[in-house]
Short mmCIF file of C-alpha atoms and ligand atoms in Angstrom, two decimals:
data_model
loop_
_atom_site.label_atom_id
_atom_site.label_comp_id
_atom_site.label_asym_id
_atom_site.label_seq_id
_atom_site.Cartn_x
_atom_site.Cartn_y
_atom_site.Cartn_z
CA MET A 1 -2.21 -24.14 -31.47
CA ARG A 2 -3.60 -22.32 -28.00
CA LYS A 3 -4.82 -18.87 -28.58
CA GLU A 4 -2.95 -15.85 -27.70
CA VAL A 5 -4.80 -14.13 -25.34
CA VAL A 6 -5.06 -11.37 -22.16
CA LEU A 7 -6.51 -12.51 -19.34
CA ILE A 8 -8.96 -10.00 -16.96
CA THR A 9 -9.92 -11.09 -13.58
CA GLY A 10 -12.67 -9.26 -11.71
CA ALA A 11 -14.23 -8.72 -15.14
CA ASN A 12 -17.18 -7.18 -13.99
CA GLY A 13 -15.82 -4.70 -11.85
CA GLU A 14 -14.99 -0.79 -11.88
CA ILE A 15 -11.74 -1.60 -13.56
CA GLY A 16 -12.59 -3.82 -15.69
CA HIS A 17 -15.47 -2.36 -16.83
CA GLY A 18 -12.84 0.16 -18.24
CA LEU A 19 -10.04 -1.80 -19.44
CA ILE A 20 -12.14 -3.71 -21.32
CA THR A 21 -13.90 -1.21 -23.15
CA HIS A 22 -10.09 0.45 -24.03
CA LEU A 23 -8.70 -2.74 -24.99
CA GLY A 24 -11.75 -4.14 -26.77
CA GLU A 25 -12.04 -0.83 -28.45
CA LYS A 26 -8.37 -0.77 -29.85
CA GLY A 27 -8.62 -4.77 -30.50
CA ASN A 28 -5.13 -5.52 -30.78
CA PHE A 29 -6.23 -8.24 -28.02
CA SER A 30 -8.42 -11.31 -27.59
CA ILE A 31 -9.39 -11.54 -24.27
CA VAL A 32 -10.96 -13.50 -22.02
CA ALA A 33 -12.94 -12.45 -18.78
CA LEU A 34 -13.26 -13.95 -15.60
CA ASP A 35 -15.50 -12.43 -13.25
CA VAL A 36 -17.66 -14.20 -10.05
CA SER A 37 -20.80 -12.66 -11.23
CA PRO A 38 -22.55 -12.19 -14.99
CA LEU A 39 -20.96 -10.06 -17.25
CA ASP A 40 -22.20 -6.77 -18.58
CA LYS A 41 -23.75 -7.38 -21.51
CA SER A 42 -21.82 -4.29 -23.30
CA LEU A 43 -18.87 -6.42 -22.86
CA MET A 44 -19.56 -9.59 -24.25
CA LYS A 45 -18.72 -8.13 -27.64
CA TYR A 46 -15.31 -7.58 -26.25
CA CYS A 47 -14.20 -10.67 -24.89
CA GLU A 48 -13.34 -13.44 -26.88
CA ARG A 49 -14.59 -16.16 -23.83
CA PHE A 50 -16.09 -14.92 -20.17
CA ILE A 51 -15.87 -17.16 -17.48
CA LEU A 52 -18.20 -17.09 -14.84
CA GLY A 53 -16.04 -18.65 -12.10
CA ASP A 54 -14.21 -17.85 -8.89
CA ILE A 55 -10.60 -17.10 -8.94
CA LEU A 56 -10.32 -20.39 -5.90
CA ASP A 57 -11.36 -22.62 -8.52
CA THR A 58 -8.49 -24.14 -9.71
CA MET A 59 -9.73 -26.61 -12.12
CA ILE A 60 -11.05 -23.46 -14.05
CA LEU A 61 -7.66 -21.65 -14.40
CA GLY A 62 -6.54 -25.43 -15.42
CA ARG A 63 -8.84 -25.44 -18.07
CA LEU A 64 -8.04 -21.79 -19.10
CA VAL A 65 -4.17 -23.12 -20.06
CA VAL A 66 -5.34 -25.62 -21.62
CA GLU A 67 -7.18 -23.15 -24.59
CA PHE A 68 -4.54 -19.98 -23.77
CA GLU A 69 -1.49 -18.71 -24.01
CA ILE A 70 -1.99 -16.08 -21.93
CA ARG A 71 0.27 -13.36 -22.54
CA THR A 72 -0.68 -10.94 -19.78
CA ILE A 73 -2.33 -11.03 -17.12
CA TYR A 74 -4.81 -7.89 -15.09
CA HIS A 75 -5.56 -9.39 -11.76
CA LEU A 76 -8.76 -7.52 -10.79
CA ALA A 77 -10.63 -9.50 -8.92
CA SER A 78 -10.47 -8.59 -5.09
CA ILE A 79 -12.77 -7.79 -2.00
CA LEU A 80 -12.49 -3.99 -1.08
CA SER A 81 -11.63 -2.92 2.34
CA THR A 82 -15.00 -2.07 3.99
CA LYS A 83 -16.53 -5.04 2.84
CA ALA A 84 -13.51 -7.27 3.82
CA GLU A 85 -14.09 -6.16 7.17
CA TYR A 86 -17.18 -8.09 7.45
CA ASN A 87 -15.78 -11.31 6.77
CA PRO A 88 -11.69 -11.23 7.16
CA GLU A 89 -11.15 -14.56 6.25
CA THR A 90 -12.86 -15.08 3.08
CA ALA A 91 -11.08 -12.05 2.13
CA HIS A 92 -8.07 -12.82 2.58
CA ARG A 93 -8.97 -16.53 0.97
CA ILE A 94 -9.88 -14.21 -2.73
CA ASN A 95 -7.45 -11.47 -2.25
CA VAL A 96 -4.41 -13.26 -0.93
CA GLU A 97 -5.01 -17.48 -2.08
CA GLY A 98 -6.75 -16.12 -5.35
CA THR A 99 -3.96 -13.66 -6.23
CA LEU A 100 -1.22 -16.85 -5.48
CA ASN A 101 -3.58 -19.28 -7.86
CA LEU A 102 -3.01 -16.63 -10.30
CA LEU A 103 0.43 -16.08 -9.80
CA ARG A 104 0.63 -19.65 -10.16
CA LEU A 105 -0.32 -20.16 -13.74
CA ALA A 106 1.17 -17.56 -14.22
CA VAL A 107 4.63 -18.73 -13.95
CA GLU A 108 3.80 -21.77 -15.62
CA GLN A 109 2.18 -20.06 -18.82
CA ALA A 110 5.77 -18.64 -19.09
CA ALA A 111 7.54 -21.53 -18.43
CA TRP A 112 5.79 -23.58 -21.85
CA GLN A 113 5.76 -20.03 -23.61
CA GLY A 114 9.56 -19.51 -22.62
CA ARG A 115 9.23 -16.10 -22.29
CA PRO A 116 7.56 -13.83 -19.14
CA VAL A 117 4.69 -13.48 -19.14
CA LYS A 118 3.31 -9.64 -17.89
CA PHE A 119 1.35 -10.04 -14.23
CA ILE A 120 -0.76 -6.38 -13.93
CA TYR A 121 -1.82 -5.69 -9.97
CA PRO A 122 -3.75 -3.13 -8.66
CA SER A 123 -2.68 -2.19 -5.28
CA SER A 124 -4.12 0.54 -3.49
CA ILE A 125 -3.31 3.57 -0.81
CA ALA A 126 -4.61 1.15 1.19
CA ALA A 127 -1.90 -0.29 1.76
CA TYR A 128 -0.32 2.06 4.04
CA GLY A 129 -0.98 2.71 7.34
CA ILE A 130 -0.06 6.09 8.86
CA PRO A 131 -0.40 6.23 12.60
CA ASP A 132 -2.99 9.11 14.13
CA LEU A 133 -4.51 12.26 11.93
CA LYS A 134 -1.79 14.54 12.69
CA THR A 135 0.58 12.30 11.35
CA LYS A 136 -0.88 12.23 8.15
CA GLU A 137 -1.34 15.85 8.02
CA THR A 138 1.75 16.71 8.10
CA ALA A 139 3.12 13.82 5.99
CA GLY A 140 2.13 15.24 2.75
CA LYS A 141 4.08 13.36 -0.67
CA VAL A 142 3.77 9.88 0.71
CA LYS A 143 6.84 7.76 -0.87
CA GLU A 144 5.98 3.75 -2.10
CA SER A 145 8.06 3.04 1.19
CA ASP A 146 6.77 4.99 3.48
CA TYR A 147 4.55 3.95 6.61
CA LEU A 148 3.55 0.78 5.33
CA GLN A 149 1.49 -0.42 8.27
CA PRO A 150 -2.40 -1.16 6.80
CA THR A 151 -4.55 -1.75 9.56
CA THR A 152 -7.44 -3.36 7.12
CA MET A 153 -7.55 -6.97 6.20
CA TYR A 154 -7.69 -5.62 2.50
CA GLY A 155 -4.48 -2.98 3.17
CA CYS A 156 -2.67 -6.43 4.58
CA ASN A 157 -3.50 -8.78 1.52
CA LYS A 158 -2.54 -5.87 -1.19
CA LEU A 159 0.79 -5.07 0.54
CA TYR A 160 1.53 -8.54 0.59
CA CYS A 161 0.50 -9.50 -2.60
CA GLU A 162 2.86 -6.90 -4.15
CA HIS A 163 5.60 -8.84 -2.23
CA LEU A 164 4.18 -12.42 -3.61
CA GLY A 165 4.24 -10.66 -7.45
CA ARG A 166 7.65 -9.89 -5.88
CA TYR A 167 9.09 -12.89 -4.99
CA TYR A 168 7.26 -14.34 -7.74
CA SER A 169 9.38 -12.06 -10.43
CA SER A 170 12.89 -12.87 -8.58
CA PHE A 171 12.82 -15.22 -6.21
CA TYR A 172 10.15 -18.02 -7.48
CA ARG A 173 11.76 -21.76 -6.79
CA GLN A 174 15.22 -20.24 -6.20
CA LEU A 175 16.69 -23.18 -5.15
CA ALA A 176 15.57 -25.83 -7.38
CA ALA A 177 18.05 -26.82 -9.98
CA ASP A 178 15.55 -26.43 -12.76
CA ARG A 179 14.58 -23.63 -11.80
CA SER A 180 13.43 -21.36 -14.62
CA GLN A 181 14.44 -18.10 -16.13
CA ASN A 182 11.40 -17.13 -17.38
CA THR A 183 9.02 -15.96 -14.78
CA ILE A 184 6.60 -13.92 -14.48
CA ASP A 185 6.75 -10.06 -15.05
CA PHE A 186 5.11 -8.62 -11.95
CA ARG A 187 3.90 -4.50 -12.28
CA CYS A 188 1.84 -2.90 -9.67
CA LEU A 189 0.07 -0.17 -9.68
CA ARG A 190 -1.37 1.61 -5.69
CA PHE A 191 -4.19 3.80 -6.82
CA PRO A 192 -6.07 5.96 -4.98
CA GLY A 193 -9.48 6.56 -4.91
CA LEU A 194 -11.15 5.67 -8.44
CA ILE A 195 -14.07 7.43 -9.59
CA SER A 196 -16.11 5.84 -12.91
CA ALA A 197 -18.97 7.69 -14.70
CA VAL A 198 -20.40 4.61 -15.91
CA THR A 199 -19.92 2.24 -12.65
CA ILE A 200 -20.82 2.72 -8.89
CA PRO A 201 -18.16 0.80 -6.15
CA THR A 202 -19.11 -1.42 -4.26
CA GLY A 203 -17.36 -2.34 -0.25
CA GLY A 204 -14.54 0.69 -0.43
CA THR A 205 -14.27 3.25 1.81
CA SER A 206 -13.08 6.05 -0.64
CA ASP A 207 -16.62 5.30 -1.77
CA TYR A 208 -17.84 8.40 -0.59
CA GLY A 209 -16.24 10.37 -3.49
CA PRO A 210 -18.20 8.06 -6.19
CA GLU A 211 -21.19 7.70 -3.97
CA MET A 212 -21.90 11.60 -3.46
CA LEU A 213 -21.20 12.95 -7.25
CA HIS A 214 -24.03 9.27 -8.00
CA HIS A 215 -26.67 10.13 -4.98
CA ALA A 216 -26.69 13.95 -5.95
CA ALA A 217 -27.08 13.55 -10.10
CA GLN A 218 -30.29 11.65 -9.42
CA GLY A 219 -30.92 13.59 -7.10
CA MET A 220 -31.06 11.49 -4.36
CA HIS A 221 -29.87 11.97 -0.36
CA TYR A 222 -27.04 11.44 0.53
CA ASP A 223 -25.31 10.34 4.11
CA CYS A 224 -21.30 10.74 3.44
CA PHE A 225 -19.41 8.88 5.92
CA VAL A 226 -16.81 10.84 6.45
CA ARG A 227 -15.85 14.36 8.05
CA PRO A 228 -16.12 17.96 5.94
CA ASP A 229 -11.52 17.44 6.76
CA THR A 230 -11.27 14.53 5.30
CA ARG A 231 -8.70 14.36 2.55
CA LEU A 232 -7.92 11.57 0.22
CA PRO A 233 -6.24 11.55 -3.39
CA PHE A 234 -8.51 10.52 -6.46
CA MET A 235 -8.53 9.94 -9.90
CA VAL A 236 -10.85 9.27 -12.60
CA MET A 237 -10.78 5.24 -14.66
CA PRO A 238 -9.64 6.70 -18.14
CA ASP A 239 -6.32 7.51 -15.85
CA ALA A 240 -6.75 4.33 -14.34
CA ILE A 241 -6.59 3.00 -17.19
CA LYS A 242 -4.18 5.03 -18.98
CA SER A 243 -1.82 3.76 -15.85
CA ILE A 244 -2.76 0.09 -15.94
CA LEU A 245 -1.52 0.51 -20.15
CA HIS A 246 1.15 2.74 -19.78
CA LEU A 247 3.21 0.50 -16.88
CA GLU A 248 1.82 -2.61 -18.88
CA ALA A 249 3.93 -1.35 -22.01
CA ALA A 250 7.16 0.15 -20.26
CA PRO A 251 10.28 -1.40 -21.53
CA ALA A 252 11.33 -3.63 -18.76
CA GLU A 253 14.70 -2.09 -18.23
CA ALA A 254 13.09 1.14 -17.86
CA LEU A 255 11.46 0.55 -14.64
CA SER A 256 13.56 0.43 -11.28
CA GLN A 257 10.33 -0.64 -9.18
CA ARG A 258 7.44 -2.70 -9.01
CA VAL A 259 5.23 -1.24 -7.51
CA TYR A 260 4.09 2.59 -7.92
CA ASN A 261 2.17 5.01 -6.70
CA VAL A 262 -0.30 6.98 -9.06
CA THR A 263 -2.98 9.92 -8.05
CA SER A 264 -4.34 12.54 -9.58
CA PHE A 265 -5.89 15.41 -7.17
CA SER A 266 -6.26 15.25 -3.57
CA PRO A 267 -9.77 17.09 -2.34
CA THR A 268 -11.48 16.74 0.69
CA ALA A 269 -14.56 15.21 1.09
CA GLN A 270 -15.84 19.00 1.86
CA GLU A 271 -14.63 20.27 -1.36
CA PHE A 272 -15.95 17.22 -3.55
CA TYR A 273 -18.95 18.27 -1.61
CA GLU A 274 -19.13 21.78 -3.47
CA ILE A 275 -17.81 20.99 -6.87
CA ILE A 276 -20.78 18.60 -6.39
CA ALA A 277 -23.04 20.87 -4.92
CA ARG A 278 -22.20 23.51 -8.05
CA ALA A 279 -22.80 20.98 -10.43
CA PHE A 280 -26.42 19.67 -9.39
CA PRO A 281 -28.03 22.85 -7.25
CA GLY A 282 -30.11 21.54 -3.78
CA ALA A 283 -27.54 18.54 -3.61
CA ASP A 284 -28.76 17.03 -0.56
CA VAL A 285 -25.70 15.91 1.38
CA ALA A 286 -25.42 15.37 5.15
CA PHE A 287 -22.04 14.61 7.01
CA LYS A 288 -22.40 11.17 9.13
CA PRO A 289 -19.06 10.58 9.94
CA HIS A 290 -18.62 6.64 10.87
CA ALA A 291 -16.17 5.87 13.35
CA SER A 292 -14.84 2.80 12.29
CA ARG A 293 -14.82 3.74 8.56
CA GLN A 294 -13.47 7.34 9.74
CA GLY A 295 -10.82 5.34 11.95
CA ILE A 296 -9.75 3.57 8.01
CA VAL A 297 -9.76 6.54 6.13
CA ASP A 298 -7.89 8.61 8.71
CA THR A 299 -4.88 6.13 8.14
CA TRP A 300 -4.38 6.30 4.56
CA PRO A 301 -2.62 9.29 3.07
CA GLY A 302 -3.94 12.62 2.44
CA ASP A 303 -1.98 12.21 -1.11
CA VAL A 304 0.50 10.22 -2.53
CA ASP A 305 4.64 10.83 -4.36
CA ASP A 306 4.14 9.32 -7.70
CA SER A 307 7.22 10.74 -8.88
CA ALA A 308 8.88 7.68 -9.85
CA ALA A 309 6.01 6.68 -12.01
CA CYS A 310 6.47 10.27 -13.51
CA ARG A 311 10.21 9.73 -14.39
CA ASP A 312 10.26 5.65 -15.36
CA TRP A 313 7.30 5.52 -17.86
CA ASN A 314 6.28 9.30 -18.15
CA TRP A 315 3.33 9.16 -16.20
CA SER A 316 1.03 12.17 -16.01
CA PRO A 317 -2.54 12.24 -15.13
CA ASP A 318 -4.45 13.93 -18.07
CA TYR A 319 -7.35 14.78 -15.80
CA ASP A 320 -6.66 17.20 -13.13
CA GLN A 321 -9.33 17.68 -10.67
CA ALA A 322 -10.87 20.26 -12.79
CA ARG A 323 -10.99 18.21 -15.32
CA SER A 324 -11.98 14.97 -13.93
CA PHE A 325 -15.49 16.64 -13.13
CA ASP A 326 -16.20 19.53 -15.97
CA ASP A 327 -14.65 17.02 -19.16
CA TYR A 328 -15.48 13.37 -17.63
CA LEU A 329 -17.47 12.54 -14.91
CA LEU A 330 -20.82 15.19 -15.30
CA PRO A 331 -21.15 15.43 -18.78
CA ALA A 332 -20.74 11.59 -18.20
CA ILE A 333 -23.12 11.68 -15.47
CA ARG A 334 -25.85 14.30 -16.53
CA GLN A 335 -26.27 12.15 -19.39
CA ARG A 336 -26.61 8.47 -17.68
CA TYR A 337 -29.22 9.50 -14.94
CA ALA A 338 -31.04 11.68 -17.63
CA LYS A 339 -34.53 10.30 -17.74
N1 LIG B 1 -10.93 2.15 -2.99
C1 LIG B 1 -10.48 1.05 -2.23
C2 LIG B 1 -11.08 0.73 -0.96
O1 LIG B 1 -11.69 2.02 -1.04
C3 LIG B 1 -8.66 1.39 -1.55
O2 LIG B 1 -8.55 1.03 -2.73
O3 LIG B 1 -11.03 -0.03 -0.83
#
């Protein structure tokens, strides 16, 4: 008998840290974790198995199937938006071909098991592409179906993988005589910028928020790469994990769509700075907009409409702007950098 597990790719990333810690502490599932870099020692104790490897390596994925019965896949591995622009074709391979490998693994597993395999996929505000600043300022809370003209390779990849998830769930091999009814149950969250107290993001374009905070907490100078008036939606990691788990647990009949916006608060970079400067007097931040990264952020919505998630699976963040800083980020970050 193969052991029943959940598979987490991108295990050593920011969301991976939060998710493995949460699931591991609950102890209800055996976790198989995969990442291209070695797993943080603190996470090892929560994992049944850690595999150091690439999602493009189909041999690794094949071996997983031999050994484990995978019930849910949390496919978190991805190259973020800034990094992807330095090598768009490599990003495409990892973000799209990697996802395709996992989707294929999931349908195969579902066929063997005779029941759908859940596939939880984090998409992003990068899936949007608002044409100009004036439109961004007047767009208000952007709905899932609006402004889907991403300008980054990462955004294009995320949007396309949302479509692949829908295809594999509902239309996979639709002409085949032996078409299986048990495919995958694809569920996707479009995340805003995420901020964690325990990890620092790498290669994203919403990174100015968390970077400003972590630099100020360490008394380090920070050049913020967007203008002070730049607005983006954000959410803290505990709410990101909450949204993943709630969407995973929602009854299929309750879900009217496969892709859901989630968000919490939408500060400008200036407001972000003011909160940080109050918490860390003397915070040394200079606004030095980087034209191209600014250009990317200018195409992302200043706020998103998460009413579908609220309605279908009772979504609401635990941490609004004040609680995010006062009850989560500031205490944990102060402790982290305390000498
Ligand atoms: N945080 C991501 C990035 O900046 C957006 O989803 O690329």
